Coordinates of N, CA, C and O in Angstrom, one line a residue:
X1 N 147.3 215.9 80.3 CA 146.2 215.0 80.6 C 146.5 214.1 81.8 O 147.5 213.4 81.8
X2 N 145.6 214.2 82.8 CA 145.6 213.2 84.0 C 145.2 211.5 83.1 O 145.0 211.3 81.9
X3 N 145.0 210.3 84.4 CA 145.5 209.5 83.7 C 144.3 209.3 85.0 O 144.6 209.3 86.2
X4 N 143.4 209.3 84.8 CA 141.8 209.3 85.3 C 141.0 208.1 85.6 O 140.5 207.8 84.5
X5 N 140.6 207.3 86.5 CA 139.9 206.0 86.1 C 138.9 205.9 87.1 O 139.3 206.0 88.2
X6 N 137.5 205.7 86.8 CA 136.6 205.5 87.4 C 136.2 203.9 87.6 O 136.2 203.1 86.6
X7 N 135.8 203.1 89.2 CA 135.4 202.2 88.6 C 134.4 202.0 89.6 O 134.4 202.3 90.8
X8 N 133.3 201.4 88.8 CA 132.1 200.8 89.6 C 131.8 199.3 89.8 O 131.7 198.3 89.1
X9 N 131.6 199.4 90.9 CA 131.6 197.6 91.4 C 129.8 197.6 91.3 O 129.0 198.4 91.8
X10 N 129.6 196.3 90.6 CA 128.0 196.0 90.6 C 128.1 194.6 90.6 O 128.9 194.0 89.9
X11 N 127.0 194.1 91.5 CA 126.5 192.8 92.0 C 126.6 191.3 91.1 O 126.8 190.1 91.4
X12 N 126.4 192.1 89.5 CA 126.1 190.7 88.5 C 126.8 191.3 87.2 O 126.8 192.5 86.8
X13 N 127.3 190.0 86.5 CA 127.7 190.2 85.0 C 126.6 191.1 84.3 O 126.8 192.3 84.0
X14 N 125.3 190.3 84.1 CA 124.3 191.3 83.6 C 124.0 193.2 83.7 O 124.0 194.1 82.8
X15 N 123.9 193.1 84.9 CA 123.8 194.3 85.4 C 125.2 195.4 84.9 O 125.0 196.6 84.6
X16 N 126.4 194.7 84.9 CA 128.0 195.3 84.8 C 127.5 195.4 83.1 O 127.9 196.6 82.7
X17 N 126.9 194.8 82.1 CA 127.3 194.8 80.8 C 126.1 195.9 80.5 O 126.1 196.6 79.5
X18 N 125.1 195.9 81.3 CA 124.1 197.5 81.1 C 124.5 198.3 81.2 O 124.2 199.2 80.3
X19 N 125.1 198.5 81.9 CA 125.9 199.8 82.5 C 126.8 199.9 81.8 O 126.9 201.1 81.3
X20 N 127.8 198.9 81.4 CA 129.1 199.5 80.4 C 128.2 200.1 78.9 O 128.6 201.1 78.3
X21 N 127.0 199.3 78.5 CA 126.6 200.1 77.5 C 126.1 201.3 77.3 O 126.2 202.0 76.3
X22 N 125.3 201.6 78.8 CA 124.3 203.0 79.2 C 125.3 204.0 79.3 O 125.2 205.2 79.0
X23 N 126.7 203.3 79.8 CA 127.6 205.1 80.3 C 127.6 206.1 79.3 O 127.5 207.3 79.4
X24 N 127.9 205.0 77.7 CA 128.4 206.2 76.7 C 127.1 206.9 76.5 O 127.1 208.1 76.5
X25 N 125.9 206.2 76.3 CA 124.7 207.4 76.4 C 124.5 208.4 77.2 O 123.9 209.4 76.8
X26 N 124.8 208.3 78.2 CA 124.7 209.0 79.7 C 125.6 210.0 79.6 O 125.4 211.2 79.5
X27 N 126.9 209.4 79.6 CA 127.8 210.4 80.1 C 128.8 211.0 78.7 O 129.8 211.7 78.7
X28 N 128.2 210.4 77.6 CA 129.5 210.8 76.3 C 130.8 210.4 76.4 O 131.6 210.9 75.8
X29 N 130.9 209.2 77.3 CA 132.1 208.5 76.9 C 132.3 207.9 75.7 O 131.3 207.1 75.5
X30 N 133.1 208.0 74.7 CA 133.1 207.4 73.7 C 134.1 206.0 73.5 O 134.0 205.2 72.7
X31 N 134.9 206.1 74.4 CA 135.6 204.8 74.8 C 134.5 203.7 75.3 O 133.5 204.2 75.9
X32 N 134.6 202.0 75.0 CA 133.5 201.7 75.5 C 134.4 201.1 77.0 O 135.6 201.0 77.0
X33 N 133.5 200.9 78.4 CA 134.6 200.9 79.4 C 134.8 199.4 79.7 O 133.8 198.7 79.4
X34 N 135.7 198.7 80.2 CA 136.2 197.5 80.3 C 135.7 197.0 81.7 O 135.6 197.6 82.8
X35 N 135.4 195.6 81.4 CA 134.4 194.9 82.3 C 135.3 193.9 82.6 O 135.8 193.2 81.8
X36 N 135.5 193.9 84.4 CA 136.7 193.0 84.9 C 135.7 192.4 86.2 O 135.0 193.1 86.9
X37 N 135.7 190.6 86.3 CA 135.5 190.1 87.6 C 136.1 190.2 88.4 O 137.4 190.3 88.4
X38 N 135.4 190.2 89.4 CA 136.4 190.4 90.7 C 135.8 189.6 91.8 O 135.0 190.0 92.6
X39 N 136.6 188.3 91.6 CA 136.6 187.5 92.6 C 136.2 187.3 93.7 O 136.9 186.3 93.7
X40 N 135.6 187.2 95.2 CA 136.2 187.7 96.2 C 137.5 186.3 96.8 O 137.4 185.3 96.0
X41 N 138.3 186.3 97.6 CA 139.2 185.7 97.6 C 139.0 184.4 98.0 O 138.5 184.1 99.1
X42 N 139.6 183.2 96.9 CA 139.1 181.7 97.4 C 137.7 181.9 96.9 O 137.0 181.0 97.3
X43 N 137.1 182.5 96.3 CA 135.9 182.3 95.5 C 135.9 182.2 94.3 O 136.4 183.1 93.7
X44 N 135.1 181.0 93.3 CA 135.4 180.5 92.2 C 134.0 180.8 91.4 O 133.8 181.0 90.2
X45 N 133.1 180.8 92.5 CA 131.6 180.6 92.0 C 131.1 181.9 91.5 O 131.0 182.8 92.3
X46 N 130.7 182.3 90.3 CA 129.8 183.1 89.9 C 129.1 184.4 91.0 O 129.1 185.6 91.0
X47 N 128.8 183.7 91.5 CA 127.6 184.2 92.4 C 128.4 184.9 93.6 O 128.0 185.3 94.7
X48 N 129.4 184.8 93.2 CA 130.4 185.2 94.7 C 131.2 186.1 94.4 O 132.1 186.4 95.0
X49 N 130.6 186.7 93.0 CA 132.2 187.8 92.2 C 131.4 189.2 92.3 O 130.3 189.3 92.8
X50 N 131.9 189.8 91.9 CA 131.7 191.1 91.6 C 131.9 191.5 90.5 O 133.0 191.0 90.1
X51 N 131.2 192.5 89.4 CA 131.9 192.9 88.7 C 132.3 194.5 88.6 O 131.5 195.3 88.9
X52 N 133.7 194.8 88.0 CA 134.1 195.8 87.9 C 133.4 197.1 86.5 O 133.2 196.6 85.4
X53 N 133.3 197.6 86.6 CA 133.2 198.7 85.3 C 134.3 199.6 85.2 O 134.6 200.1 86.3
X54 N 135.0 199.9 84.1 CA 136.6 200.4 84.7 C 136.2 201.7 83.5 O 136.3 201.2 82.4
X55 N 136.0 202.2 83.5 CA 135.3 203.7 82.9 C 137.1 204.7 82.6 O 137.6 205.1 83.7
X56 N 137.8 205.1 81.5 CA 138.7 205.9 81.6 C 138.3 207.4 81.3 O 137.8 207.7 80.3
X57 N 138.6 208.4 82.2 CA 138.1 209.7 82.2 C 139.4 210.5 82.1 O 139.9 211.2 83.0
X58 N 140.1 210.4 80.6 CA 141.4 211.3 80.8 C 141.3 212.5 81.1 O 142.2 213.0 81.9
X59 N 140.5 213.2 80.7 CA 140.2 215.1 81.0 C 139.6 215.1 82.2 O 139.2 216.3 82.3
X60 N 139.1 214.4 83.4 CA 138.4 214.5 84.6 C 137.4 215.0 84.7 O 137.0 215.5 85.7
X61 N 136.6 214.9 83.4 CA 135.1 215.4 83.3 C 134.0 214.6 83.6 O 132.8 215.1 83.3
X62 N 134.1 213.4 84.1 CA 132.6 212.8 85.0 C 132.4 213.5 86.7 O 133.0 213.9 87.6
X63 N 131.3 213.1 86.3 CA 131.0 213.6 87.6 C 131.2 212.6 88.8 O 130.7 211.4 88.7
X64 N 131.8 213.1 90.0 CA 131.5 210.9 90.4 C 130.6 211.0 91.4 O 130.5 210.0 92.2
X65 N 129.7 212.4 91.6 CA 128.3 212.0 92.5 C 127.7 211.3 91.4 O 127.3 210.2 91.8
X66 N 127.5 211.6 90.1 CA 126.8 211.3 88.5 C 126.8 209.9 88.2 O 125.8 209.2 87.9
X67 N 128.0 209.6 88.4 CA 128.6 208.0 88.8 C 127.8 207.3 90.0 O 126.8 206.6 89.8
X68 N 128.3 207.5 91.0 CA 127.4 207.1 92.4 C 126.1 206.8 91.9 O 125.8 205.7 92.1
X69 N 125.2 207.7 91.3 CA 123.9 207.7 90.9 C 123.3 206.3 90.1 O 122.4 205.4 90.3
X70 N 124.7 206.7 89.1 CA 124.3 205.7 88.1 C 124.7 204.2 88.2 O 124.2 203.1 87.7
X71 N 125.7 204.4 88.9 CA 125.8 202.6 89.6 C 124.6 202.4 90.7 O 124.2 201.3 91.1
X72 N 124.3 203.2 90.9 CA 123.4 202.6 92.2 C 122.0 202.0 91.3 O 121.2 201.1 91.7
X73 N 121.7 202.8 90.1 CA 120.4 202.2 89.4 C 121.0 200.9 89.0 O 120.2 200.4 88.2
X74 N 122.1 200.1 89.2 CA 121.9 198.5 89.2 C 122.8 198.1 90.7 O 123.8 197.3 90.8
X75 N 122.3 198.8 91.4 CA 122.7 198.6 92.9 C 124.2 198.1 93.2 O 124.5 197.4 94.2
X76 N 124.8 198.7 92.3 CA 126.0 199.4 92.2 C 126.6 200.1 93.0 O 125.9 200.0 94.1
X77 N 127.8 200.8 93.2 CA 128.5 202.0 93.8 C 129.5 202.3 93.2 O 129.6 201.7 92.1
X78 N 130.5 203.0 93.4 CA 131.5 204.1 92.7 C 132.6 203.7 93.9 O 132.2 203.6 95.0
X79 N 134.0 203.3 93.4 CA 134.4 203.1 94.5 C 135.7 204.4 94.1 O 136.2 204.8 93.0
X80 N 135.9 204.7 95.7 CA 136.8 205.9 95.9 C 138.0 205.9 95.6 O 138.6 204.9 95.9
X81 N 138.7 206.9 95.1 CA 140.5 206.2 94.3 C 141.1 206.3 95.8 O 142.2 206.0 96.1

């Protein structure tokens, strides 16, 4: 087994906790995936973060154009390992 991690950066907490819910419908992840802020640097404020979606794909079976897609419906992206 590869040691697999997908993650998608999206604009707002809101948006990051749709998406961590929609993936397992979408994609049959059965893990639910972990939702990490991401600061940008010297930034404390809310509105200045990012959030992460950290998705584990041990067998390498997502797709990450599939991905791409589906972050971008909360204006999202997929970022590249």
């Amino acid at each position: 087994m590869s040691d697999v991690r997908h993650v998608l950066v999206l604009p707002d907490r809101d948006g990051a906790e749709e998406a961590a819910q929609a993936v397992g419908d979408r994609f049959g992840v059965a893990e639910e995936p972990q939702l990490v802020r991401d600061a940008l640097a010297g930034e404390d404020d809310a509105e200045d973060a990012q959030w992460l979606v950290v998705i584990e794909d041990p067998r390498g079976r997502l797709d990450p154009v599939a991905l791409d897609e589906f972050a971008a419906e909360w204006d999202g992206w997929r970022e590249e390992p």
